[in-house]
Tab-separated table of C-alpha atoms and ligand atoms in Angstrom:
chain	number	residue	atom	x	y	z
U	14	UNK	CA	0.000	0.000	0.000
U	15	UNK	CA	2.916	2.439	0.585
U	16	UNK	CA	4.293	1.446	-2.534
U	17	UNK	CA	8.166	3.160	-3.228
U	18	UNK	CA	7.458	5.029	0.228
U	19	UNK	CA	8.526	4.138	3.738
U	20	UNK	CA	5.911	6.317	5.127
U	21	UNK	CA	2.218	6.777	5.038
U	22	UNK	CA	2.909	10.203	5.415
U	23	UNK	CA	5.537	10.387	2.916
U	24	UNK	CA	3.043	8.598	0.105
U	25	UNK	CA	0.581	11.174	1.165
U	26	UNK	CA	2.437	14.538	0.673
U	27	UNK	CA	2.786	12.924	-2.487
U	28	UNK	CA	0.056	12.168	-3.785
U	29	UNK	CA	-1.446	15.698	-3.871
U	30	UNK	CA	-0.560	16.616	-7.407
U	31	UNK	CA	-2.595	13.864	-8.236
U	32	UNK	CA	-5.791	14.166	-5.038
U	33	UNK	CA	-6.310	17.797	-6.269
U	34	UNK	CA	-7.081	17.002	-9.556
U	35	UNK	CA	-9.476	13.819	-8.838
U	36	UNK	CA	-11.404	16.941	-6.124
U	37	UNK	CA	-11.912	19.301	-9.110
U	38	UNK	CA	-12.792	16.276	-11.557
U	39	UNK	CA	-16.058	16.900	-13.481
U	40	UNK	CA	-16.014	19.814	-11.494
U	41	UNK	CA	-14.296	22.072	-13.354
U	42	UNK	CA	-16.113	22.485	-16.649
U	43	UNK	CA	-13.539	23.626	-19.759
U	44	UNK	CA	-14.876	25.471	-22.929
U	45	UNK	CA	-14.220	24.539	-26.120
U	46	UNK	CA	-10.454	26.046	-26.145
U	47	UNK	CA	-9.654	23.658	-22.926
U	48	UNK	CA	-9.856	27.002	-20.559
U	49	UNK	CA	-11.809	26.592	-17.614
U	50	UNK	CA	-15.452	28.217	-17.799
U	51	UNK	CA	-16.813	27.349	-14.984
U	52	UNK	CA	-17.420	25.447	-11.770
U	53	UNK	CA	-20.151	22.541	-11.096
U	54	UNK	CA	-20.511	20.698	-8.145
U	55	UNK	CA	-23.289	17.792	-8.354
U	56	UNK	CA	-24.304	17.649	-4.408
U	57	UNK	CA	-24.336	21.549	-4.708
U	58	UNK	CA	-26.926	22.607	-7.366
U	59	UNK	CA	-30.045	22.596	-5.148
U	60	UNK	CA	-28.393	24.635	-2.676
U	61	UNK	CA	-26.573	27.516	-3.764
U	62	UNK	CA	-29.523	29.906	-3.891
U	63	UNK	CA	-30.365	29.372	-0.116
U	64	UNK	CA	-26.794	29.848	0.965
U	65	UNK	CA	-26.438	32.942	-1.011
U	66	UNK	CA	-29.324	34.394	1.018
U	67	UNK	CA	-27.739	33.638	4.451
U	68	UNK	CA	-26.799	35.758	6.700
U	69	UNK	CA	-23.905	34.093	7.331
U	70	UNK	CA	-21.249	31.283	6.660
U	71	UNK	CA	-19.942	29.624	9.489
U	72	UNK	CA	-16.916	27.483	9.122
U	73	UNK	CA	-16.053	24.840	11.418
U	74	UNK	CA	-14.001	21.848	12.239
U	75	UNK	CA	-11.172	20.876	14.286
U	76	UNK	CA	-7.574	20.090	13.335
U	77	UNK	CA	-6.225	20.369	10.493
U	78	UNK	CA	-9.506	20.699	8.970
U	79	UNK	CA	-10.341	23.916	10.674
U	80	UNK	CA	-6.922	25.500	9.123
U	81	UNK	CA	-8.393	24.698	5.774
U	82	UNK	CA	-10.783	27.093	6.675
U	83	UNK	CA	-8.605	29.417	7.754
U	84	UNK	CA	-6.835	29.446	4.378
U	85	UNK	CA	-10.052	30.077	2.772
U	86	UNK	CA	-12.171	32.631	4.551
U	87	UNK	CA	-10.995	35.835	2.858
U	88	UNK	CA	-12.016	34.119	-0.525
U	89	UNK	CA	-15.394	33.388	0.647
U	90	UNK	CA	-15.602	36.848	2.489
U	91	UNK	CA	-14.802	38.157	-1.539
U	92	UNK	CA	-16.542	35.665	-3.696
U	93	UNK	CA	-19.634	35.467	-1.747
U	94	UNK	CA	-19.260	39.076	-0.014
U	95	UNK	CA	-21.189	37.548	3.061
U	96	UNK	CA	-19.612	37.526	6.751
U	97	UNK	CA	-17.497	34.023	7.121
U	98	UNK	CA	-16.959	33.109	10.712
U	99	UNK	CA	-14.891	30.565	11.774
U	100	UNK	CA	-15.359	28.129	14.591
U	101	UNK	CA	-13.448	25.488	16.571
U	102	UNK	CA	-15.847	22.472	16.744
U	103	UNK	CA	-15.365	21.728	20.420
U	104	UNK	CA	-15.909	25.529	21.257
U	105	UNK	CA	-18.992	25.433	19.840
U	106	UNK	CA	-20.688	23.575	22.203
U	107	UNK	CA	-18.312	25.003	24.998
U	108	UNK	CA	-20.283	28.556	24.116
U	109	UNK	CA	-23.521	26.943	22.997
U	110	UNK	CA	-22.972	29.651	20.125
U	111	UNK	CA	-25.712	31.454	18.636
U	112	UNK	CA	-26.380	29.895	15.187
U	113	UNK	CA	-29.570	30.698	13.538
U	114	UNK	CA	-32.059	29.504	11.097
U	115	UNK	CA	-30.487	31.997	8.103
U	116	UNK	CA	-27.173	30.605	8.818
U	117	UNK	CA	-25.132	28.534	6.628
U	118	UNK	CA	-22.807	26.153	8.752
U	119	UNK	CA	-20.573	24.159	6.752
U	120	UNK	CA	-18.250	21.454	8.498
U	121	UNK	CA	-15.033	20.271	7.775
U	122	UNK	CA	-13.975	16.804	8.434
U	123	UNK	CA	-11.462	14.346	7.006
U	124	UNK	CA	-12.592	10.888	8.267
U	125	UNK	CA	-16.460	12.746	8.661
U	126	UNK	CA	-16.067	10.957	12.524
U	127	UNK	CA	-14.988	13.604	14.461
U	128	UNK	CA	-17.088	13.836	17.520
U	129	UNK	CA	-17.073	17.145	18.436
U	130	UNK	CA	-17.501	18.074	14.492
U	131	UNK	CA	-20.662	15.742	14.583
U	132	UNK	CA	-21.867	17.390	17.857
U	133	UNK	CA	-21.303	20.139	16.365
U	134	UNK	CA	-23.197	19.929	13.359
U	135	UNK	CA	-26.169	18.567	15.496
U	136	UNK	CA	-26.335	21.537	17.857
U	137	UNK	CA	-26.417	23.688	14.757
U	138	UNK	CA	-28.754	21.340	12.447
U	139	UNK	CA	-31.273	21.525	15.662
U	140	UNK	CA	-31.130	24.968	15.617
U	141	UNK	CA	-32.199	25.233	12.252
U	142	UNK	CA	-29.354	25.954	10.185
U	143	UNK	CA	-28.409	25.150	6.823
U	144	UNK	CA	-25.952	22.713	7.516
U	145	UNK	CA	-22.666	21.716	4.660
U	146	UNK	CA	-19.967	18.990	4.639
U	147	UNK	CA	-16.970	18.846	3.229
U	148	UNK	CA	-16.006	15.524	3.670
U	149	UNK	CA	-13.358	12.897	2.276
U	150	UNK	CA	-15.051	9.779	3.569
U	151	UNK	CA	-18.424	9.191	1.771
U	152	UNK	CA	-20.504	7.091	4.176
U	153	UNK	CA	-19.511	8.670	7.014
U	154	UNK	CA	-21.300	10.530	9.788
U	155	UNK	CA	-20.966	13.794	9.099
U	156	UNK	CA	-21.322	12.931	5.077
U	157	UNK	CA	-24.942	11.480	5.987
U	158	UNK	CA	-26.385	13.650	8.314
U	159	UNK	CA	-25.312	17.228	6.615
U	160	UNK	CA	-28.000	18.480	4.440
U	161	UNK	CA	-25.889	18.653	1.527
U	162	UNK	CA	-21.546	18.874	0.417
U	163	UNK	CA	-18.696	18.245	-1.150
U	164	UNK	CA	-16.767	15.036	-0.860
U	165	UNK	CA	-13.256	16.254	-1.449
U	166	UNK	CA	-12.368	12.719	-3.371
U	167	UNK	CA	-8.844	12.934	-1.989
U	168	UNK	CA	-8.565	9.297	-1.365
U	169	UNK	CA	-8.101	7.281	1.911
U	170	UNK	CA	-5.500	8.967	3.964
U	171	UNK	CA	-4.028	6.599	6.777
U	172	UNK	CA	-1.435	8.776	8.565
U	173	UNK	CA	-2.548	10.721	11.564
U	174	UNK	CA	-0.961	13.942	10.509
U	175	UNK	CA	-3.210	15.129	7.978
U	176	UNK	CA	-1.895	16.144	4.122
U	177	UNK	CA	-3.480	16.114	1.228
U	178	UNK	CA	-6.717	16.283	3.004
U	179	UNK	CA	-5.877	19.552	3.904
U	180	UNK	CA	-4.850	21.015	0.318
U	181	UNK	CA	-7.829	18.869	-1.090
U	182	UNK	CA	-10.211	20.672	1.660
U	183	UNK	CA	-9.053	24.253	0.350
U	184	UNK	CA	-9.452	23.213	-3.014
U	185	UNK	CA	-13.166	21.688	-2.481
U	186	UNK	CA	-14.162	25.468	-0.376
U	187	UNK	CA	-12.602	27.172	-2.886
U	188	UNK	CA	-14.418	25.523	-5.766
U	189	UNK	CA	-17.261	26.050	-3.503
U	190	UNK	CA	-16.909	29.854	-3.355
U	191	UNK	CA	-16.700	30.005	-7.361
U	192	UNK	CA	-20.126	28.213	-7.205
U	193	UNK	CA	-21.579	30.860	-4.558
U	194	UNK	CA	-20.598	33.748	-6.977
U	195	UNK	CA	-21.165	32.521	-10.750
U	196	UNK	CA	-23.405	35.525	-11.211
U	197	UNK	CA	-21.650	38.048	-10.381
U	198	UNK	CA	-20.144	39.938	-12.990
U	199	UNK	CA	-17.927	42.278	-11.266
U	200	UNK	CA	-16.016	39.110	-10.141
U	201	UNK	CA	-16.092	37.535	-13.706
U	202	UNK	CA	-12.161	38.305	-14.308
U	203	UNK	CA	-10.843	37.535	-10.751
U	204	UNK	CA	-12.752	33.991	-10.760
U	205	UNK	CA	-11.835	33.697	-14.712
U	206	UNK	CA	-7.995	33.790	-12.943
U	207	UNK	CA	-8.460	31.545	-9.984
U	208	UNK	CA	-10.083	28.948	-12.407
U	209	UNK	CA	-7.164	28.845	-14.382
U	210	UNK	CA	-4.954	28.712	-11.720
U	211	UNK	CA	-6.568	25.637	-10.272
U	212	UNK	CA	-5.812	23.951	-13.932
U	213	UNK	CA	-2.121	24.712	-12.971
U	214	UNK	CA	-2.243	23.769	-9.638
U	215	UNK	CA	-1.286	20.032	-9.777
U	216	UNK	CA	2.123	21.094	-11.443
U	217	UNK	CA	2.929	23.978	-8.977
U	218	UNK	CA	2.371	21.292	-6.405
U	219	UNK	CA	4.717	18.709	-8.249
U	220	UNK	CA	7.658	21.534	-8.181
U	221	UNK	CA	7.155	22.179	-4.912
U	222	UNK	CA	7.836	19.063	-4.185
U	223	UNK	CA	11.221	19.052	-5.586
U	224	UNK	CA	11.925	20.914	-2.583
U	225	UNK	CA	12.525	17.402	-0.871
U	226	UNK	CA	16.011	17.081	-0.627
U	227	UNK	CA	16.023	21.023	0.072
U	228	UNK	CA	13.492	20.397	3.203
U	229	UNK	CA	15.824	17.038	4.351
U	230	UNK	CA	19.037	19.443	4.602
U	231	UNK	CA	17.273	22.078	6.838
U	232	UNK	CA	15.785	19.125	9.377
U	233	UNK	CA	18.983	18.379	9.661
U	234	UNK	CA	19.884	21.873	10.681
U	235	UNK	CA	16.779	22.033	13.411
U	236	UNK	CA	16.263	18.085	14.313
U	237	UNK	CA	17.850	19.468	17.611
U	238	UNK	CA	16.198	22.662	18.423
U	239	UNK	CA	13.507	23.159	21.171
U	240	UNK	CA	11.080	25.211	19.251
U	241	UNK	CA	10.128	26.690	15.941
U	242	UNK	CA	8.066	30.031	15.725
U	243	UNK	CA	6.139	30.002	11.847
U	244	UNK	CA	5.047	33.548	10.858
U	245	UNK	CA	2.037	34.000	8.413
U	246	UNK	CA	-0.499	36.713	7.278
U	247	UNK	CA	-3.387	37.046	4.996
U	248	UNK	CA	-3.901	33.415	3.111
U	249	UNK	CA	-1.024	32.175	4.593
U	250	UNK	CA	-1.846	32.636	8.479
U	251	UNK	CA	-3.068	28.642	7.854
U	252	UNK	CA	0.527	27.683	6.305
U	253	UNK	CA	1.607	29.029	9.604
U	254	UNK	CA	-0.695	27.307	12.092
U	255	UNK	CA	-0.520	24.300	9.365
U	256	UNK	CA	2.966	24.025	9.133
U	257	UNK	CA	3.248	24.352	12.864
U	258	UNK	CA	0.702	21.928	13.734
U	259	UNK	CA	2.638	19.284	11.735
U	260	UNK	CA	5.554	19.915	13.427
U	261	UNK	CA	4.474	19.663	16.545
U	262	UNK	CA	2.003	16.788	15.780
U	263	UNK	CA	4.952	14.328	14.854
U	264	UNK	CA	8.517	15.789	14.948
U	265	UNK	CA	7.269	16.284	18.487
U	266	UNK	CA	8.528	19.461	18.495
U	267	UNK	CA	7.468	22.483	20.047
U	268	UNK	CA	6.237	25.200	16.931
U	269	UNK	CA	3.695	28.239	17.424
U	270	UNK	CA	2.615	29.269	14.479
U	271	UNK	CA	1.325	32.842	14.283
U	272	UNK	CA	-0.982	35.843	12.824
U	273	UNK	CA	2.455	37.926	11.650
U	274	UNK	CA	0.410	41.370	12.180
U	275	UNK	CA	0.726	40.056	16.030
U	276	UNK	CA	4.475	39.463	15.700
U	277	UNK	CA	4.931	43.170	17.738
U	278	UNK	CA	2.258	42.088	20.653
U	279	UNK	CA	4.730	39.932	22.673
U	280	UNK	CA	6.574	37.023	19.864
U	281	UNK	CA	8.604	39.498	19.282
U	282	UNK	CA	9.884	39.124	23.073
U	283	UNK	CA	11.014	35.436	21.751
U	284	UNK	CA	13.405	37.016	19.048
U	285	UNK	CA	16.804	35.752	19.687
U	286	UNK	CA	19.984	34.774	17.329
U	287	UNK	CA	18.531	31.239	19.058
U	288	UNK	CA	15.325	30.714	17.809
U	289	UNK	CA	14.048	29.569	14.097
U	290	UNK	CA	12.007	31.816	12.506
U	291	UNK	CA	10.044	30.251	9.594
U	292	UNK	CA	8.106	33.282	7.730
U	293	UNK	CA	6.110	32.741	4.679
U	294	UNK	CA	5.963	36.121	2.401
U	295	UNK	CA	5.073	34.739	-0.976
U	296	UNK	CA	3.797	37.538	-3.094
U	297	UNK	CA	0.294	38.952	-2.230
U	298	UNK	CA	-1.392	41.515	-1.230
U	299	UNK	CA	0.527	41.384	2.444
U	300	UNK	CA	3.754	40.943	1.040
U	301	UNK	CA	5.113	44.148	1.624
U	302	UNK	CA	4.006	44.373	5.557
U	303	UNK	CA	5.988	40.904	5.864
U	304	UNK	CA	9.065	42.385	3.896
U	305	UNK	CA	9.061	45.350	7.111
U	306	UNK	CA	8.779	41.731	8.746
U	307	UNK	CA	11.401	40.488	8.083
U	308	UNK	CA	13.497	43.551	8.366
U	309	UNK	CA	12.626	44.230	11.700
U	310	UNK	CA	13.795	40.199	12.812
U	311	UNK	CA	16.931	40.318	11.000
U	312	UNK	CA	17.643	43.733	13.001
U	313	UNK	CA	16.622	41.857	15.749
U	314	UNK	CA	19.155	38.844	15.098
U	315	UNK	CA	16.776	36.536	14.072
U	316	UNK	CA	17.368	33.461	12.926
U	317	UNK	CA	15.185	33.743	9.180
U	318	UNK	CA	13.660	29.982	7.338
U	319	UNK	CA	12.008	32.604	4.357
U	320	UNK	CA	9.283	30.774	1.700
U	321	UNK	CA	8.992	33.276	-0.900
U	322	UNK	CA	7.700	33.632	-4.478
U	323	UNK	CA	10.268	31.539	-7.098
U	324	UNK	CA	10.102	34.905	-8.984
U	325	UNK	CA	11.335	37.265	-6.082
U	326	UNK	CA	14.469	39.088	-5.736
U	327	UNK	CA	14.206	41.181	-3.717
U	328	UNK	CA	13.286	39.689	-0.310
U	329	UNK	CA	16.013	37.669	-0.495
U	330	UNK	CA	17.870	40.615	0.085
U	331	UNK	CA	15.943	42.017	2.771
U	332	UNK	CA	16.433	39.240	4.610
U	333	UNK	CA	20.825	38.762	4.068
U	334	UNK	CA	23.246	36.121	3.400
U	335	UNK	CA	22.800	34.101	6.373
U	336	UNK	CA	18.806	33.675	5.944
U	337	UNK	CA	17.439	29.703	4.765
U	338	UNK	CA	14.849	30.897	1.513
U	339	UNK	CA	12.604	28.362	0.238
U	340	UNK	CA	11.673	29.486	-3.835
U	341	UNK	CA	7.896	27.878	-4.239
U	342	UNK	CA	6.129	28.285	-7.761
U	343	UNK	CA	3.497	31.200	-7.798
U	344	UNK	CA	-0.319	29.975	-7.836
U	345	UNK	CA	-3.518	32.810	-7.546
U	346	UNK	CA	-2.918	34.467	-4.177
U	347	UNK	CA	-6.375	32.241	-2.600
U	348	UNK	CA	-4.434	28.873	-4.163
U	349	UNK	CA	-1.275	30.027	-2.984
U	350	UNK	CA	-1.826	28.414	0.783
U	351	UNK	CA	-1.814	24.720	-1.026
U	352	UNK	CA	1.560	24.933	-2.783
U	353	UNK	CA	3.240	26.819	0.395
U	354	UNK	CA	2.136	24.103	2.814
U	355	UNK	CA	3.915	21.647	0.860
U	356	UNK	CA	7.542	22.561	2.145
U	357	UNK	CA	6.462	22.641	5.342
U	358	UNK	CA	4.724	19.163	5.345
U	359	UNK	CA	8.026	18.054	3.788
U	360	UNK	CA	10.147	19.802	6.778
U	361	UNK	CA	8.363	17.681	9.421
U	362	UNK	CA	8.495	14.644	7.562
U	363	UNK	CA	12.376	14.908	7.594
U	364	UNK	CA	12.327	16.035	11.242
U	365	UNK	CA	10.416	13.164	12.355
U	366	UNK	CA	12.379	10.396	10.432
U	367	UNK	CA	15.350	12.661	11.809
U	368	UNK	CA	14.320	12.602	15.516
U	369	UNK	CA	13.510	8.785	15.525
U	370	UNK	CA	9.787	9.277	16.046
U	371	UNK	CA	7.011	7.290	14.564
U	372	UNK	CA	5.834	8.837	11.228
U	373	UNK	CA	2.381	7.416	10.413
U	374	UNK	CA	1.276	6.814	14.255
U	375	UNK	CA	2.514	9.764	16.713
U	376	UNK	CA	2.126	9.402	19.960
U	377	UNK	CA	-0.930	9.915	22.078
U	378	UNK	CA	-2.712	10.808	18.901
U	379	UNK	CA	-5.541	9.411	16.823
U	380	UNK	CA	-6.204	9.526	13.613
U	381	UNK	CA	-10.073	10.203	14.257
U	382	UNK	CA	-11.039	11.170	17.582
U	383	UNK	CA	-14.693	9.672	18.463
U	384	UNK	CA	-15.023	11.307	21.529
U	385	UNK	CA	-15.880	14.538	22.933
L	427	LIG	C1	-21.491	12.278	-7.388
L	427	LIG	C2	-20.974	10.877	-7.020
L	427	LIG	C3	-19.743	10.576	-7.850
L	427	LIG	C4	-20.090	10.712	-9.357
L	427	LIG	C5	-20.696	12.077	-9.658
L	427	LIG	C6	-21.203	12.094	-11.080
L	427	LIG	C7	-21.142	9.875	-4.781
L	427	LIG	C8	-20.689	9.865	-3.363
L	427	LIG	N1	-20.611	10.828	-5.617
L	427	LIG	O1	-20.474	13.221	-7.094
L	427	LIG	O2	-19.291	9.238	-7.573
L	427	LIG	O3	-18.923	10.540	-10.129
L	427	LIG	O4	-21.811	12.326	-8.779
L	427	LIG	O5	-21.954	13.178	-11.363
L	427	LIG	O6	-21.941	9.053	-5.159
L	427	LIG	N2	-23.020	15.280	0.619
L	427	LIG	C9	-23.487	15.608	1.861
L	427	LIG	N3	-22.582	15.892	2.827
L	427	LIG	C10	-21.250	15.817	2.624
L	427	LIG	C11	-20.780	15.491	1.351
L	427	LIG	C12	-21.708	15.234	0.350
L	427	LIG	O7	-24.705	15.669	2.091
L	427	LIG	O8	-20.473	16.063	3.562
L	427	LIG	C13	-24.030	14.938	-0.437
L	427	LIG	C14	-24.051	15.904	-1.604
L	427	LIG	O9	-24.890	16.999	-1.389
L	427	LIG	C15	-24.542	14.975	-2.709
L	427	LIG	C16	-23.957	13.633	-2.338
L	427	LIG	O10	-23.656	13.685	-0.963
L	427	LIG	O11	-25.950	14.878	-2.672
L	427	LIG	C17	-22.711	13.295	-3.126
L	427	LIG	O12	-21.761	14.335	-2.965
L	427	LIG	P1	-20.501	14.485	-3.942
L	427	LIG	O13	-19.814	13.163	-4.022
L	427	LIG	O14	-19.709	15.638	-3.536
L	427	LIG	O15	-21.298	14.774	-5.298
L	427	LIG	P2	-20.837	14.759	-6.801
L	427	LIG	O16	-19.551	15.516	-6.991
L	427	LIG	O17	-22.026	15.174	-7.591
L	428	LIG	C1	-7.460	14.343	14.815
L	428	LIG	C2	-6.310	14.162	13.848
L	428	LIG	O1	-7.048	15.075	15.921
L	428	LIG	O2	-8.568	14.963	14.183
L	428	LIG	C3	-5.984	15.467	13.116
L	428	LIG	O3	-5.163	13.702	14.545
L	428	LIG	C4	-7.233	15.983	12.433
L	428	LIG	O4	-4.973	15.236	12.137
L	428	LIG	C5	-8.372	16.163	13.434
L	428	LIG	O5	-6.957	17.209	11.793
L	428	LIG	C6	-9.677	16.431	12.733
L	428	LIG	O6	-10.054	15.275	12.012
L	428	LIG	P1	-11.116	15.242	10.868
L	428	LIG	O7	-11.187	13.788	10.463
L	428	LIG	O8	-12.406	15.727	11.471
L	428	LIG	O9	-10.630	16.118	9.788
């Protein structure tokens, strides 16, 4: 079942070129010239009106799946130009949170199991809202008892720390947000360009991951440290909390991951010649507050892991001679979170195998949690 890998995990990581494309099969409809013209999804259709006249999206899930959401909420906040909220499953029914009858509560679940996800869901189907799975195990709780979703199609995913479910989720909500906003004609060019860029996405995922060998030298640079600080903003706060929740999931390493516009409201305290900093500024709209960033931690002595834009010059710079920088392909800013993760997922691969710990099966964790 692993095939050429030793790992679960390894196989996984992967496999994404390949899981994206069977989430957007039949999904995304090409025109005549092969371009992609639009965006259908089956278990969808009956739906989309009633969501568009929410009064809300809530987002939920716990994990792994609830950074997916993260990396897609400011694309749903555009496409559908309703308020997104996100919510931790298990907080949920900690706050008995107000969810109402106009709301649209969609849950995110790998293995569709996940207790408190389920719970949740309940507590919000009984209270009358619209309720929406995205899902990779069809059959499964959460997959049956939504009213409608997505089944992501990534294929079975054995190892605990989650992969290409998570690129796989953010490709399913993103396709999702195209459907929410096909009418719209003000957005006709932007989602014209983030269909297209999903057609590329497979490849930009396959040249990331000829960062491998790249990703193996720097474990062996940190397979020692005590902690890892991951700096993201915008799309990428979710590589940050991603990346760090790998990391810490089965290097069994200590890693924080965090929003960077918080950096200067006490992380900053942390900064020492000591302490890796890992700091994603691809190119976006935020990429010039995490240039001043970076600046400000290499005047600080900071110790700078940079994943930047295979195009850009100029950060590299910024940052000086002695800073790690990680060149990923460039992908529409909302698609951007799927290739960056994929260094990162690489990274605590290598620090696992590094650090003697079990890949597939870390310790004290499950790979679906059935209780509350
Ligand atoms: C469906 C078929 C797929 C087939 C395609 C052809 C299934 C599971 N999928 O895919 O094999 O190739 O039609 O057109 O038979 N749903 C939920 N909650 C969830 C996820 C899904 O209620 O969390 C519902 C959907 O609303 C839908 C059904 O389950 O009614 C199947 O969902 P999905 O597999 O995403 O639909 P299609 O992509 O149309
Ligand atoms: C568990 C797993 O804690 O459940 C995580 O170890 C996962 O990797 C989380 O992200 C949520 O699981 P699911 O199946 O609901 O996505």
């Amino acid at each position: 079942m692993k095939g050429e890998f030793e790992h679960f995990m390894k196989k996984e990581i992967h496999e994404q070129p390949e899981s994206v494309v069977q989430t957007m099969m039949g999904r995304v409809v090409k025109d005549m010239e092969g371009a992609a013209s639009r965006v259908f999804l089956g278990g969808m259709i009956n739906f989309v009106s009633t969501i568009r006249r929410s009064r809300r999206i809530v987002l939920c899930g716990c994990g792994t799946s609830y950074n997916s959401a993260i990396a897609v909420r400011q694309l749903m906040e555009e496409l559908t130009e309703l308020p997104v909220t996100l919510e931790l499953a298990s907080d949920v029914l900690d706050r008995r949170c107000p969810f109402f009858r106009d709301d649209t509560c969609v849950f995110i679940s790998q293995s569709g199991e996940t207790a408190d996800t389920l719970k949740a869901m309940q507590y919000a189907k009984d209270r009358g809202a619209l309720c929406v799975g995205i899902v990779n195990t069809v059959g499964s709780a959460i997959s049956r008892s939504t009213d409608c979703g997505v089944h992501i199609n990534a294929g079975a995913e054995i190892g605990v720390a989650s992969t290409k479910a998570y690129t796989c989720q953010i490709v399913a909500m993103v396709l999702l947000s195209l459907s929410l906003s096909e009418d719209s004609m003000s957005l006709h060019s932007r989602r014209k360009r983030i269909m297209s860029s999903l057609l590329e996405l497979p490849n930009a995922i396959r040249k990331a991951l000829l960062l491998d060998a790249q990703m193996r030298e720097l474990a062996k640079e940190l397979k020692d440290e005590n902690s890892l600080l991951l700096l993201g903003r915008g799309y990428n706060y979710a590589t940050a909390l991603e990346g760090a929740l790998k990391v810490k999931e089965v290097a069994l390493l200590h890693s924080e991951g965090i929003l960077a516009g918080e950096m200067k409201h006490g992380p900053l305290a942390l900064v020492d010649e000591v302490l890796p900093l890992i700091i994603v500024a691809t190119m976006d709209d935020s990429y010039k507050k995490q240039e001043s960033a970076v600046q400000q931690l290499r005047a600080r002595g900071g110790r700078l892991i940079l994943i930047v834009s295979e195009e850009d010059d100029e950060i590299a710079k910024t940052a000086g001679d002695k800073a790690t920088i990680v060149r990923v392909p460039t992908v529409e800013d909302c698609l951007q979170s799927v290739v960056n993760i994929v260094p990162l997922q690489l990274l605590s691969y290598h620090l696992t195998v590094l650090r003697g710990h079990n890949v597939d099966q870390p310790r004290n964790l499950a790979k679906s949690v059935t209780v509350e």
